[in-house]
Coordinates of C-alpha atoms in Angstrom, one line a residue:
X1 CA -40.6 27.8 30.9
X2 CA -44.1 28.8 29.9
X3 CA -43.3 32.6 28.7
X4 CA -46.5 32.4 26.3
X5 CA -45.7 34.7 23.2
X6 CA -44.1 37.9 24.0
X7 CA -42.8 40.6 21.2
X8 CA -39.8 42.4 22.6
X9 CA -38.4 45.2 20.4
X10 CA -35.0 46.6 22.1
X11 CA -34.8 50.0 20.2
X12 CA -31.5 51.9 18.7
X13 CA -31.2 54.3 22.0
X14 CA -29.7 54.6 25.2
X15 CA -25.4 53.7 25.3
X16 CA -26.1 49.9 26.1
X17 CA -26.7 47.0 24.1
X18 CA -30.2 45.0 24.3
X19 CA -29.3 41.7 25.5
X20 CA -32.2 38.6 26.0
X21 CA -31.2 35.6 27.8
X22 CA -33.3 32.1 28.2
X23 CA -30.4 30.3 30.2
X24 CA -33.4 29.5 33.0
X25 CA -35.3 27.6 30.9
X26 CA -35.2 23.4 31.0
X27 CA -35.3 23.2 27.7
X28 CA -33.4 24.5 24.3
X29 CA -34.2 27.2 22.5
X30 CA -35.3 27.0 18.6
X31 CA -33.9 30.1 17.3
X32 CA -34.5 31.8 13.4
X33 CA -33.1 35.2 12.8
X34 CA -34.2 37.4 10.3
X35 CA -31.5 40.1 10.4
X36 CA -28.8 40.5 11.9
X37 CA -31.0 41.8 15.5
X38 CA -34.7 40.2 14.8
X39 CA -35.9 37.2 14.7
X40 CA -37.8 34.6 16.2
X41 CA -37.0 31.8 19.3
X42 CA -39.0 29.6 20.5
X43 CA -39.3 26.7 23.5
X44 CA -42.4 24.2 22.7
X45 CA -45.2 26.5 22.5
X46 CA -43.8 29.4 23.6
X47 CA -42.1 31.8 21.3
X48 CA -40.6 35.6 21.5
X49 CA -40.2 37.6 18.6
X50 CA -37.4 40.1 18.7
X51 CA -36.2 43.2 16.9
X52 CA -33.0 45.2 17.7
X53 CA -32.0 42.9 20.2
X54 CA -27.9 42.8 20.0
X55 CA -27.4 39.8 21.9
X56 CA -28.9 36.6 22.7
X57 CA -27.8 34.6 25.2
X58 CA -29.2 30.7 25.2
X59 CA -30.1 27.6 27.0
X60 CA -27.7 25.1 28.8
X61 CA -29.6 22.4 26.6
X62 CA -29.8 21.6 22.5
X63 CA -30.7 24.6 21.0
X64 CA -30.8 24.9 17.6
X65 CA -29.6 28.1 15.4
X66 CA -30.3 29.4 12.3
X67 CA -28.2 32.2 11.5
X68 CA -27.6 32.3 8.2
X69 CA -29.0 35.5 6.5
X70 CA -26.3 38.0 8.3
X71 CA -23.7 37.9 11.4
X72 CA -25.0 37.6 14.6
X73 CA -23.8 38.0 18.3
X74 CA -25.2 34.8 20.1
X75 CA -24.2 33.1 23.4
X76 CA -25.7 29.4 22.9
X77 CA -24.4 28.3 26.5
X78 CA -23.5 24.4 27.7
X79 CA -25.6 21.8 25.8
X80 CA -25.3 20.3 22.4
X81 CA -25.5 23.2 19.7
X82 CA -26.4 23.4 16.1
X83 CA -25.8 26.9 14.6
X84 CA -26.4 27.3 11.2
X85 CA -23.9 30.4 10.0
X86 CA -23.6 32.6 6.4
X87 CA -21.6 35.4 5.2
X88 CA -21.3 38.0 7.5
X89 CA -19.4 39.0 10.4
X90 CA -20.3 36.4 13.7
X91 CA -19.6 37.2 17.6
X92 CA -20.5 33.2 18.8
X93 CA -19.3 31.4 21.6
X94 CA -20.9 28.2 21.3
X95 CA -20.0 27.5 25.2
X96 CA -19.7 24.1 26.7
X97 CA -21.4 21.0 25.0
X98 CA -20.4 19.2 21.8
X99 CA -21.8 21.7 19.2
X100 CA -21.6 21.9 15.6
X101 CA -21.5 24.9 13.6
X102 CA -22.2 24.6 10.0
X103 CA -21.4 27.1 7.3
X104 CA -22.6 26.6 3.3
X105 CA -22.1 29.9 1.8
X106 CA -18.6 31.7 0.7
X107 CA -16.8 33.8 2.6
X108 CA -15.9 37.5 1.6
X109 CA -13.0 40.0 2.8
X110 CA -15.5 42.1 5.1
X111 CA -15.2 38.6 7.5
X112 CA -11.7 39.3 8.8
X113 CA -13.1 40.1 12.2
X114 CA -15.3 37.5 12.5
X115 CA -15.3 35.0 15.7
X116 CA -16.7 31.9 16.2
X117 CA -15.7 29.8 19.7
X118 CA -17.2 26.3 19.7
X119 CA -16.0 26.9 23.1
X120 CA -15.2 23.5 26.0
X121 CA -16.6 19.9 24.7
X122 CA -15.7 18.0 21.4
X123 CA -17.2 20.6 18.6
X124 CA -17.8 20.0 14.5
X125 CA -17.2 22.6 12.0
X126 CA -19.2 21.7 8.9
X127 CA -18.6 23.2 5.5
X128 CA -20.6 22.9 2.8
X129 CA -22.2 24.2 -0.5
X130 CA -20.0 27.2 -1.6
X131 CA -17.2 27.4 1.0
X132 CA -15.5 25.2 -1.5
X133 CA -11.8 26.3 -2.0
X134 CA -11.9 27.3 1.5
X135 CA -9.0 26.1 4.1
X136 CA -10.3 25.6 7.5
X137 CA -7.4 25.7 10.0
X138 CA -7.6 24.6 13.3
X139 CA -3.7 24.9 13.9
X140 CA -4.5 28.9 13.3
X141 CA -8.1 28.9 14.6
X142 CA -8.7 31.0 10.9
X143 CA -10.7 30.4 7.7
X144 CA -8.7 31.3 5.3
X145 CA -9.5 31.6 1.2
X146 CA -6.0 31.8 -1.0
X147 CA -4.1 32.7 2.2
X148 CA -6.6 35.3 3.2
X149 CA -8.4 35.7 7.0
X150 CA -12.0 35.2 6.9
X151 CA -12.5 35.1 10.4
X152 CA -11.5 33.2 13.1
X153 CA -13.2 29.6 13.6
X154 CA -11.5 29.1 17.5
X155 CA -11.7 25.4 19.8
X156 CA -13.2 23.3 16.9
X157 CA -11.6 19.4 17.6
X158 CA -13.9 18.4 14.3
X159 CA -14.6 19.3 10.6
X160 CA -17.0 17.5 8.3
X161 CA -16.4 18.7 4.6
X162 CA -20.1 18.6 2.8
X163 CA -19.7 17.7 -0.8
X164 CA -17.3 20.6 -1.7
X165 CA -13.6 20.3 -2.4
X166 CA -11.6 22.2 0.7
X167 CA -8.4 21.8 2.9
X168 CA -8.4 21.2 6.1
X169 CA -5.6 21.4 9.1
X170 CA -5.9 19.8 12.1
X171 CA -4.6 21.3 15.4
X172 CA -2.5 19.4 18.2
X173 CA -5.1 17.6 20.2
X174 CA -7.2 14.6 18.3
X175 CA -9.0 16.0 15.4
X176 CA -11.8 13.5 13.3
X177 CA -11.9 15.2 9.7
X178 CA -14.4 13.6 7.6
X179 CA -15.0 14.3 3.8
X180 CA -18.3 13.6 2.2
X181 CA -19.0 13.1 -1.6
X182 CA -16.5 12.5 -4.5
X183 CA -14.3 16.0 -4.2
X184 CA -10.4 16.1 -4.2
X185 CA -9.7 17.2 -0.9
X186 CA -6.5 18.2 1.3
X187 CA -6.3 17.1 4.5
X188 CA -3.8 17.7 7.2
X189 CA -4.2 15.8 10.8
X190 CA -1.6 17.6 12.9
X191 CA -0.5 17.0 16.3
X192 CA -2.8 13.9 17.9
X193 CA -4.4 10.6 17.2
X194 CA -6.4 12.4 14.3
X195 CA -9.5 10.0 12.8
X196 CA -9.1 10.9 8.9
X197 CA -11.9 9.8 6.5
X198 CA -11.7 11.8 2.8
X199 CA -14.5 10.1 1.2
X200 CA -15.1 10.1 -2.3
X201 CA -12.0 11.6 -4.6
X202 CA -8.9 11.9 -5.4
X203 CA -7.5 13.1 -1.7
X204 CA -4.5 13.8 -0.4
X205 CA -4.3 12.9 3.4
X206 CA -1.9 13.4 5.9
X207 CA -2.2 12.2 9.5
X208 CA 0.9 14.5 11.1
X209 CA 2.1 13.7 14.1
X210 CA 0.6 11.5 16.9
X211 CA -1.4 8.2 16.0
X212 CA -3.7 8.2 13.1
X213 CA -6.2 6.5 11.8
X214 CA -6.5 7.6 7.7
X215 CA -9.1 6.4 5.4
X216 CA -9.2 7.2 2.0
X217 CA -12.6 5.7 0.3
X218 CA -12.8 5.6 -3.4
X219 CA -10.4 7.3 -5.9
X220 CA -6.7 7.8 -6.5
X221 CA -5.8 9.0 -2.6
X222 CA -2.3 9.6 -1.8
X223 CA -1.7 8.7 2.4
X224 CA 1.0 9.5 4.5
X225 CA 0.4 8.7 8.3
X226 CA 3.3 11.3 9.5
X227 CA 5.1 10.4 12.0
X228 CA 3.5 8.0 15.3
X229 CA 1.9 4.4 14.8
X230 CA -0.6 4.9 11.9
X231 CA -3.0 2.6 10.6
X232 CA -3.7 3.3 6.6
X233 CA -6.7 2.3 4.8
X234 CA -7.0 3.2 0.9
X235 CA -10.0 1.2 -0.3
X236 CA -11.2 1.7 -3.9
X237 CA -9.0 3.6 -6.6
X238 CA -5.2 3.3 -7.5
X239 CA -3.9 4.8 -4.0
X240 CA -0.2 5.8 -3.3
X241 CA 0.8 5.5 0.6
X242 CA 3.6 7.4 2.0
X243 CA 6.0 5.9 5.1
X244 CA 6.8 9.1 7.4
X245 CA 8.4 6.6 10.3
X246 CA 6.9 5.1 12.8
X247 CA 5.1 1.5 13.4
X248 CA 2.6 1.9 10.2
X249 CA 0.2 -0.4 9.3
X250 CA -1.5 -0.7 5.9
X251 CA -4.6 -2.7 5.9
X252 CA -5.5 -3.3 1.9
X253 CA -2.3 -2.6 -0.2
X254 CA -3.4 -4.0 -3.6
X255 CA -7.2 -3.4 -3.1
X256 CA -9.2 -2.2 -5.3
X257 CA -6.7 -1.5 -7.7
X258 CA -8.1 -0.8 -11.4
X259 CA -4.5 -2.7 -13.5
X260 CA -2.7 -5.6 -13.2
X261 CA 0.5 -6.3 -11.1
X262 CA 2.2 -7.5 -13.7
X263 CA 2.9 -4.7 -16.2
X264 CA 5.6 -2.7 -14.8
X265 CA 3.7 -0.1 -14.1
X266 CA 3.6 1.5 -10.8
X267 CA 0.5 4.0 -11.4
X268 CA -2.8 1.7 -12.0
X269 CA -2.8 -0.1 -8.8
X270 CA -1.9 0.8 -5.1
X271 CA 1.6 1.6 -4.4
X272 CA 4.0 2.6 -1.5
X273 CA 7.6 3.9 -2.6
X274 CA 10.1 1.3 -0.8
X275 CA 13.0 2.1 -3.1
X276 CA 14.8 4.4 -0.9
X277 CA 14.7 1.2 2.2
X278 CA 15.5 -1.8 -0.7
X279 CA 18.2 -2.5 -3.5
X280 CA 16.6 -5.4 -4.2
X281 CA 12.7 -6.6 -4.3
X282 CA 14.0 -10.0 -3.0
X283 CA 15.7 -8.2 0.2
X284 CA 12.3 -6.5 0.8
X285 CA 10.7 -10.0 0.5
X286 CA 12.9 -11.9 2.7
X287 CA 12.4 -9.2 5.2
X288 CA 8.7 -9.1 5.4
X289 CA 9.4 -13.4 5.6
X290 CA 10.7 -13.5 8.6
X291 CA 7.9 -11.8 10.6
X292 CA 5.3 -10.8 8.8
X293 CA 7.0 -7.1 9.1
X294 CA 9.3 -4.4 6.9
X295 CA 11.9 -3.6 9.4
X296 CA 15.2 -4.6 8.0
X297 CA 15.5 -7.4 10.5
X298 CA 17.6 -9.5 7.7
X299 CA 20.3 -6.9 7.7
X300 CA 22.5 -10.3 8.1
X301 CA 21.8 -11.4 4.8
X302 CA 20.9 -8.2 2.9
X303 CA 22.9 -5.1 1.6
X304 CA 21.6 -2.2 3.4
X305 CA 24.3 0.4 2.8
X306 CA 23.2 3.8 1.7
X307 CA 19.4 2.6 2.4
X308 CA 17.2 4.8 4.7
X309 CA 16.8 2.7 7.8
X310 CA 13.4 1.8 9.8
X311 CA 15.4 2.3 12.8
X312 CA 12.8 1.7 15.8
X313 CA 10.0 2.2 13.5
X314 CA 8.2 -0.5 10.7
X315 CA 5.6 -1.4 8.0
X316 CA 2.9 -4.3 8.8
X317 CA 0.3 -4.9 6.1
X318 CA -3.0 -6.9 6.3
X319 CA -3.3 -9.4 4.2
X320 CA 0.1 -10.1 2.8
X321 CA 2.6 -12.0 1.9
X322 CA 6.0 -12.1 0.5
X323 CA 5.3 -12.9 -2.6
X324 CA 2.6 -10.1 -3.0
X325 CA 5.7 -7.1 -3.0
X326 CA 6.2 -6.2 -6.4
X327 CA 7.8 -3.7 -8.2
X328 CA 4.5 -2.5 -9.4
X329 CA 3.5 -1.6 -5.5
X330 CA 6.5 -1.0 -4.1
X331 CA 9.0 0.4 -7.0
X332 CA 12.2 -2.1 -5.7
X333 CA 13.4 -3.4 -8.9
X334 CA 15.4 -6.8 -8.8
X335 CA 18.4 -5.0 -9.2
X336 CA 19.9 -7.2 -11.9
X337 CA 19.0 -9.9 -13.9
X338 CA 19.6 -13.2 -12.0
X339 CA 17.2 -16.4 -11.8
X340 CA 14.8 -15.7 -8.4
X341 CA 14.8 -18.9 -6.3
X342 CA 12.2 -19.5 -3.7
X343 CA 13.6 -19.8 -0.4
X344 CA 12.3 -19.8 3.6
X345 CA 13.2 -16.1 3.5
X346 CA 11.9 -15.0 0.4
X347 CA 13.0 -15.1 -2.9
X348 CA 16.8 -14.6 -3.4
X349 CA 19.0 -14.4 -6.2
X350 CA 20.9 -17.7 -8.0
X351 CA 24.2 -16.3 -7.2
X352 CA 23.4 -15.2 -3.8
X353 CA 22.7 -18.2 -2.7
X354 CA 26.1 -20.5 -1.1
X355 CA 26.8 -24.4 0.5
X356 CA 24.5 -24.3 3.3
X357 CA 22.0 -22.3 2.3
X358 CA 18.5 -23.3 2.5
X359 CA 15.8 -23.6 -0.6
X360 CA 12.1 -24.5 -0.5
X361 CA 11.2 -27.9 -2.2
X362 CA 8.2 -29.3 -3.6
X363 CA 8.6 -32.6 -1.8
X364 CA 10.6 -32.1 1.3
X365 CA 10.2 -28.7 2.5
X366 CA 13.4 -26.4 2.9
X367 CA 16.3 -28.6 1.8
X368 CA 20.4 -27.0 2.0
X369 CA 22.3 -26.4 -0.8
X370 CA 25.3 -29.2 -1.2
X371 CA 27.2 -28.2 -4.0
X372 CA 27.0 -25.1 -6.4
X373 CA 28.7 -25.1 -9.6
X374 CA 28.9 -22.3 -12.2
X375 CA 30.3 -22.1 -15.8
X376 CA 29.7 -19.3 -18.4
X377 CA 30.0 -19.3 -22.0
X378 CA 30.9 -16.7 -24.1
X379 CA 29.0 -16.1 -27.9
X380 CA 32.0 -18.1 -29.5
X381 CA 31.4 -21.0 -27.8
X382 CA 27.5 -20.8 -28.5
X383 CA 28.0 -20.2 -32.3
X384 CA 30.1 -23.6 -32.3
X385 CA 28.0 -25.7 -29.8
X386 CA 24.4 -24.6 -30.3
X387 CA 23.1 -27.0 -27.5
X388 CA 24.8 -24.5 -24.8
X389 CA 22.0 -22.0 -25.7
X390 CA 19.4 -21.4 -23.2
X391 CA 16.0 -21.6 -23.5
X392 CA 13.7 -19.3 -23.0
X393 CA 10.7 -19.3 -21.1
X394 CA 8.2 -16.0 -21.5
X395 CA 6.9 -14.6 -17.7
X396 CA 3.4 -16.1 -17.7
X397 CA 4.4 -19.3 -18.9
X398 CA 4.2 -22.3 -16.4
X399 CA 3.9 -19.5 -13.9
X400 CA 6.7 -18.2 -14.6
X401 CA 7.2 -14.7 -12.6
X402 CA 9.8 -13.1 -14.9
X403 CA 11.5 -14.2 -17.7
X404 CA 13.5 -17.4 -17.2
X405 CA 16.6 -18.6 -19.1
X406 CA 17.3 -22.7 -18.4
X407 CA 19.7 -24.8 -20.1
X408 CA 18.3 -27.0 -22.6
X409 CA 18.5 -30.6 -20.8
X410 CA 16.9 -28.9 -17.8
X411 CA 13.7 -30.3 -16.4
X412 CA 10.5 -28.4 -15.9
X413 CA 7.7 -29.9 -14.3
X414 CA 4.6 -30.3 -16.5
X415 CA 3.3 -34.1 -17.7
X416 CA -0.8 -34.3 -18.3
X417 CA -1.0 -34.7 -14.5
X418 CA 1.6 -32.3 -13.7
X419 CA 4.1 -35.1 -12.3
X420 CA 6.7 -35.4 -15.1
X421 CA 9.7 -33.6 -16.3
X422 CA 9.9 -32.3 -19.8
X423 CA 13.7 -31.4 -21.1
X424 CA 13.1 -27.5 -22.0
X425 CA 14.2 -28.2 -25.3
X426 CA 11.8 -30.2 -25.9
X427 CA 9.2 -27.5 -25.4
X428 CA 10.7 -25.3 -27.8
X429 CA 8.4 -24.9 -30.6
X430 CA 5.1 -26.8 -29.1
X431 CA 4.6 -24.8 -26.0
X432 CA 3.7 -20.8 -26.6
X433 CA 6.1 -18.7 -24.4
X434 CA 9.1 -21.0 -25.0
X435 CA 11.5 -20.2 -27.5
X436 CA 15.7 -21.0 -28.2
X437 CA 17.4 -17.6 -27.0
X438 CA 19.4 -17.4 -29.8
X439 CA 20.3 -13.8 -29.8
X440 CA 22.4 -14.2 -26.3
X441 CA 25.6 -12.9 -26.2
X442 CA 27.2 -15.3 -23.0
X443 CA 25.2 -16.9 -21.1
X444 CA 26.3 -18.3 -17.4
X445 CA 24.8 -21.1 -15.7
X446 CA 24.1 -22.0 -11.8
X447 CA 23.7 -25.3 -10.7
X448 CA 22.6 -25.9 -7.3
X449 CA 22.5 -29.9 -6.0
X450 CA 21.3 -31.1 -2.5
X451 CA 21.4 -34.3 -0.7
X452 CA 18.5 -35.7 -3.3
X453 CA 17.2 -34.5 -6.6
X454 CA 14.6 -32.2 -5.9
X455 CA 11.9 -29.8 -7.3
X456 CA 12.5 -26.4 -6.7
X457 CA 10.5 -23.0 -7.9
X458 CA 12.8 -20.7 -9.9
X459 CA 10.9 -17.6 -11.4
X460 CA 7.9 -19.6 -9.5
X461 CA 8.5 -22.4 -11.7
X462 CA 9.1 -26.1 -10.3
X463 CA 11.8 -27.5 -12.4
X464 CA 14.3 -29.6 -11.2
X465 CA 17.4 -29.5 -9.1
X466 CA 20.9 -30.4 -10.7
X467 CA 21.6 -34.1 -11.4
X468 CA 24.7 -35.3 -11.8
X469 CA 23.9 -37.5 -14.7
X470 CA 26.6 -38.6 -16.9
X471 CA 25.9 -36.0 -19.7
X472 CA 26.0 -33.5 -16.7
X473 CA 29.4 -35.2 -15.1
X474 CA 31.2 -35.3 -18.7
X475 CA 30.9 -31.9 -19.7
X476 CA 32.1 -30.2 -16.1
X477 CA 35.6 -28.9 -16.5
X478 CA 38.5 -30.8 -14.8
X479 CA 38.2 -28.7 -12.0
X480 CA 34.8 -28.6 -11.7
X481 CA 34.8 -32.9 -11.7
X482 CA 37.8 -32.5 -8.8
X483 CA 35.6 -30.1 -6.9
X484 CA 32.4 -32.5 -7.2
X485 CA 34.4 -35.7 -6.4
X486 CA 35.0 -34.2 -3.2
X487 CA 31.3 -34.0 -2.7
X488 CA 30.4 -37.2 -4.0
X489 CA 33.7 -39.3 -4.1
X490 CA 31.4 -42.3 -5.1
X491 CA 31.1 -40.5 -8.8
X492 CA 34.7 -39.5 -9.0
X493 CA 35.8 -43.0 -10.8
X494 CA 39.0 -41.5 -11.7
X495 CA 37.4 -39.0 -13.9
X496 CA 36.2 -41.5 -16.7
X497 CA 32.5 -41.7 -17.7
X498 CA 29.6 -43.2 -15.9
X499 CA 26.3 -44.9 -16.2
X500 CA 22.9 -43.8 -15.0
X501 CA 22.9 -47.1 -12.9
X502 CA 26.1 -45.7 -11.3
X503 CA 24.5 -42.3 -10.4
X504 CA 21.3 -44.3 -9.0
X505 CA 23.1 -45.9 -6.6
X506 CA 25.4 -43.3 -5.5
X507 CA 23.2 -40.0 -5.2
X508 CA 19.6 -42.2 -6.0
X509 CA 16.8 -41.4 -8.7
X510 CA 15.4 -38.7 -10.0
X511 CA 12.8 -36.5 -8.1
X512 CA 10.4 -37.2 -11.5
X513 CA 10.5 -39.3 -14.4
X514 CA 11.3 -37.5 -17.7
X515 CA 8.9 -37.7 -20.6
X516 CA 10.2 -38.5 -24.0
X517 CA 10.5 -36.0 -26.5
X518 CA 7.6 -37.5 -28.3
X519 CA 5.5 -37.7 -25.1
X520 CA 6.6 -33.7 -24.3
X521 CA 4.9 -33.0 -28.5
X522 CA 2.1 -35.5 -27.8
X523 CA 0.9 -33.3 -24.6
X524 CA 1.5 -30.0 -25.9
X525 CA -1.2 -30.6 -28.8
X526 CA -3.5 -32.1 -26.4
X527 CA -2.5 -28.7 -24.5
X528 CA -2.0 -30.6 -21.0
X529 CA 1.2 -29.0 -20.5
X530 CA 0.3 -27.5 -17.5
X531 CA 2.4 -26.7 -14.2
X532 CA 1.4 -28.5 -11.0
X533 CA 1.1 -25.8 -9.1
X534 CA -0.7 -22.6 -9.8
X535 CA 0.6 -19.7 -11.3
X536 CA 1.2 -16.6 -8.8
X537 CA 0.6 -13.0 -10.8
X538 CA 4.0 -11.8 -12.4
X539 CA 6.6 -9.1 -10.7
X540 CA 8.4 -6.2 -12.9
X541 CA 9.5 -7.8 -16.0
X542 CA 12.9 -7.3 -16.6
X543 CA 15.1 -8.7 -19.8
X544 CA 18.0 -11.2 -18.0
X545 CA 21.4 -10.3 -18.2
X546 CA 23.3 -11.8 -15.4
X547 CA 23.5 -15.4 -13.5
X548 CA 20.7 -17.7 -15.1
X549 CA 19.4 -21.3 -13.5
X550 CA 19.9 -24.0 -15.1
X551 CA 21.6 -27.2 -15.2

C-alpha cells in the first residue's frame, strides 16, 4: 500500500492502451480526474498522478470517483463505490459492491454510446442538478431525454432524483426510487416489491406489478399501487389513489387534505374513484361494515350488477370507518334521494329497508324493524291539507348529513340537555336550517315501528321511531289500519279512535317526552337546541326527490 508519490505518464504510442490498476491495495482509492486520461488517485498518503492513462482499474474497497469534467474508462472493482459522472461518453463497470453513481449535468446526443454497469450488489443512480427532464429507465437499462438514448445506465436496482423534476422506470426485480425536493415527478415501479418515495410535489406514482410500498409526501400526488398487495401512503396535499387490483391498503385517505368533506367536491381533499365498484355510497359503506374491508362481501344485500368486481383482490384503509366514505373521497353518489338510516351494516336507504331488518338505536343497540308503512301524497292533496308538508331540515343542522325531509308531527331529539323531542314543526321558524318545504311537488312518507318507540339516526339525526298515536292511527288508510291491526291487534278496536292511555298500555310510552310548542320557542332563543349526540362532517349534498323519513 505505501507506493509514495509516483507520476506515471502513459504516452499516445505503441497499439495498446495504458492501463493502471490498484486492485492489491487494502484500501480504496480517492480518485480526481482532470481529463478524460489524467488525473490524480490517491490511498492515505500515497498518491499517483497520471496522464494519458486509458484505463484505471480500482480497489475491491470504497473508492471514491470524481469523474465529472469528461467520460472516462474506469473499472472500480468490488467494494462500495461513489462515482461522480458528467457529460461525456463513460466506459464504467462499477463491479461488485453496492455503488452509487451520481450524475448532475445534462446529457447531449454525442452520449448514445455511453455505458455505465453498476455491475452485482444493490447499486443507486442519483440524478441531480440539470439532468432534469431526463427519464432514467431501468426496464431499458437507457437514459433517455424526449425519447432519445443518452447512454446506457445497465444493473442499477436504485434511483435517488436530487431536486430536479425527472421520470423514472423501474425494472423487474425490487427497485427503491426516492425523490428529493418539491418537483413533479413520474415514477414507474415495474416488476417487484418496488419502495417508492416522490417527496415534495405534485407526483405521479405507480408501483407496477409485484408488492409496493408508495409514498407520496406533500403535494397533490396521484398513486396507483398496480397490480400485487400495495400499501399506499399520500401524506400532505389533496392526493388521488388509483385501485389496479390486488389486496391494497391505504394508510391516510383524508389526511392532510386542504377542503372540507362536505362540499361536493371531489378535488380539495384526498380521493380514490370507487364509482365503477358502487351504485350506491351506502352499499360501499355497508361493505367496509362488515370487516373493516372493500371487497363486495355484502353482495347479499347490495346491487352489484354491471359493477367491476374485487374478485380475489380488496381495499383496507387505516383509520377508517364507514361513516368516513363520502362522495367527496370516493365519488359514489347516493344514487337517489331517499332518507339514510343508520344500520349494523352501514347506512341504507328508507325504502330498502323490510320487516326483519335491523336498525341501530340510541337506547338499545340494533333493534328489527316490525312494521313499515308507506303513503305518498301528491301536490293536490298538499295544497288542501297544508299539515302533510314536510319539513325541512338544512344538512348541518342537528347533524344532519344531507338534507332531511320529516313530517311535521315527527320528533327530533334536542331539549336544553338533549333528552326531549321537539315536533319539527315546531322548529320551523326559531331554529336556522329548518324551514316548511313548501315548494314540494308529492312527497312520500316511511314509517318504520319496532317492538318499542325508539331513537334512531336518519341523515345522522336521532329523531324518533313511528308511534302509533291516535293522530298517527286515524289518519292511516283503511288498509293501512287492517295491515297494522295485524301487528298490534290490541290497537285494532274495530277501527274507531283511541286514547294515548290505550296506546301506553298496548305498545308502552314514548322513547322521550315531547316538549311543548312553547318549550321548543323558549329553547331556541336561549339557543339550547342542540342534538345529543355530535354532529359527524356532511356527505355529497344532494336535493331529495324520492322516499323521505318521517312519521
Amino acid at each position: 500500500d505505501g507506493f509514495g508519490t509516483d507520476t506515471i505518464a502513459g504516452g499516445e504510442g505503441g497499439v495498446d492502451s495504458d492501463l493502471i490498476t490498484f486492485n492489491a491495495l487494502n484500501s480504496g482509492v480517492k480518485l480526481t480526474y482532470s481529463g478524460a486520461e489524467s488525473g490524480l488517485a490517491t490511498a492515505g498518503v500515497n498518491s499517483v498522478d497520471f496522464t494519458e492513462i486509458e484505463k484505471l482499474v480500482l480497489t475491491d474497497y470504497a473508492d471514491l470517483v470524481d469523474a465529472t469534467l469528461s467520460g472516462v474508462s474506469l473499472d472500480t472493482g468490488a467494494g462500495d463505490d461513489t462515482i461522480n459522472t458528467g457529460t461525456g461518453v463513460y466506459d464504467i463497470n462499477a463491479g461488485a459492491g453496492d455503488d452509487r453513481v451520481v450524475r448532475n449535468t445534462a446529457t447531449n446526443v454525442t452520449e448514445a454510446g455511453s455505458v455505465i454497469d453498476g455491475g452485482a450488489g444493490t447499486d443507486t443512480y442519483v440524478a441531480g442538478g440539470a439532468l432534469g427532464g431526463n427519464t432514467i429507465n431501468l426496464e431499458t437499462g437507457k437514459l433517455e431525454f424526449q425519447g432519445n438514448d443518452r447512454g446506457d445506465i445497465r444493473n442499477f436496482e436504485n434511483v435517488e432524483l436530487d431536486n430536479i423534476a425527472a421520470s423514472v422506470i423501474g425494472d423487474s426485480g425490487d427497485n427503491t426510487i426516492t425523490a428529493v425536493g418539491d418537483f413533479d415527478n413520474n415514477l414507474v415501479g415495474g416488476g417487484g416489491n418496488d419502495l417508492i418515495d416522490a417527496g415534495g410535489g405534485n407526483d405521479t406514482v405507480s408501483g407496477g406489478a409485484g408488492n409496493d410500498t408508495l409514498l407520496g409526501g406533500a403535494g397533490n400526488d396521484t398513486l396507483d399501487g398496480g397490480t400485487g398487495d400495495d400499501l399506499l401512503t399520500g401524506n400532505d396535499g389533496d392526493d388521488v389513489f388509483v385501485y389496479s387490483g390486488g389486496n391494497d391498503t391505504i394508510s391516510d385517505l383524508n389526511f392532510g387534505s386542504t377542503g372540507p368533506l362536505d362540499d361536493g367536491v371531489t378535488t380539495n381533499n384526498d380521493f380514490i374513484d370507487l364509482s365503477g365498484y358502487y351504485k350506491k355510497i351506502f352499499d360501499l359503506r355497508a361493505d367496509y361494515a362488515d370487516n373493516n374491508v372493500l371487497d363486495q362481501s355484502n353482495f347479499s344485500t347490495a346491487d352489484y350488477t354491471g359493477k367491476s368486481q374485487f374478485g380475489t383482490g380488496s381495499l383496507r384503509f387505516t383509520n377508517m370507518s364507514a361513516s368516513d366514505f363520502r362522495y367527496d373521497n370516493t365519488g359514489v353518489v347516493c344514487f337517489g334521494a331517499g332518507t339514510a338510516i343508520r344500520t349494523p351494516q352501514g347506512d341504507v336507504l328508507i325504502e330498502d329497508l323490510r320487516v326483519g331488518d335491523l336498525v341501530n338505536t340510541m337506547d338499545n343497540g340494533p333493534q328489527r324493524i316490525k312494521w313499515v308503512n308507506k303513503r305518498s301524497y301528491a301536490i293536490s292533496d298538499l295544497q288542501h291539507r297544508e299539515h302533510l308538508y314536510p319539513v325541512l331540515i338544512r344538512r348541518g343542522t342537528f347533524g344532519a348529513e344531507r338534507d332531511l325531509l320529516v313530517s311535521q308531527q315527527h320528533g327530533i331529539l334536542t331539549g336544553r340537555s338533549g333528552d326531549a323531542f321537539a315536533r319539527a314543526k315546531h322548529l320551523v321558524g326559531h331554529t336556522s336550517g329548518v324551514r316548511l318545504a313548501r315548494g314540494k311537488k308529492s312527497v312520500t312518507y316511511i314509517h318504520l315501528m319496532f317492538e318499542s318507540h325508539e331513537v334512531i339516526f336518519a341523515e345522522n339525526v336521532a329523531s324518533e321511531s313511528f308511534y302509533p298515536g291516535p293522530m298517527a292511527l286515524e289518519q292511516m288508510t283503511p288498509q293501512d289500519r287492517l295491515a297494522f291491526s295485524q301487528v298490534l291487534p290490541g290497537l285494532s278496536l274495530g277501527f274507531g279512535k283511541v286514547t294515548r292511555e290505550q296506546v301506553g298500555r298496548v305498545y308502552g310510552a314514548t322513547a322521550r317526552k315531547f316538549l311543548s310548542r312553547k318549550s321548543v320557542i323558549a329553547d331556541a332563543c336561549k339557543c339550547k337546541l342542540t342534538p345529543k349526540v355530535p354532529a359527524r362532517r356532511a356527505v355529497q349534498h344532494t336535493q331529495h326527490t324520492g322516499p323521505q323519513f318521517a312519521t
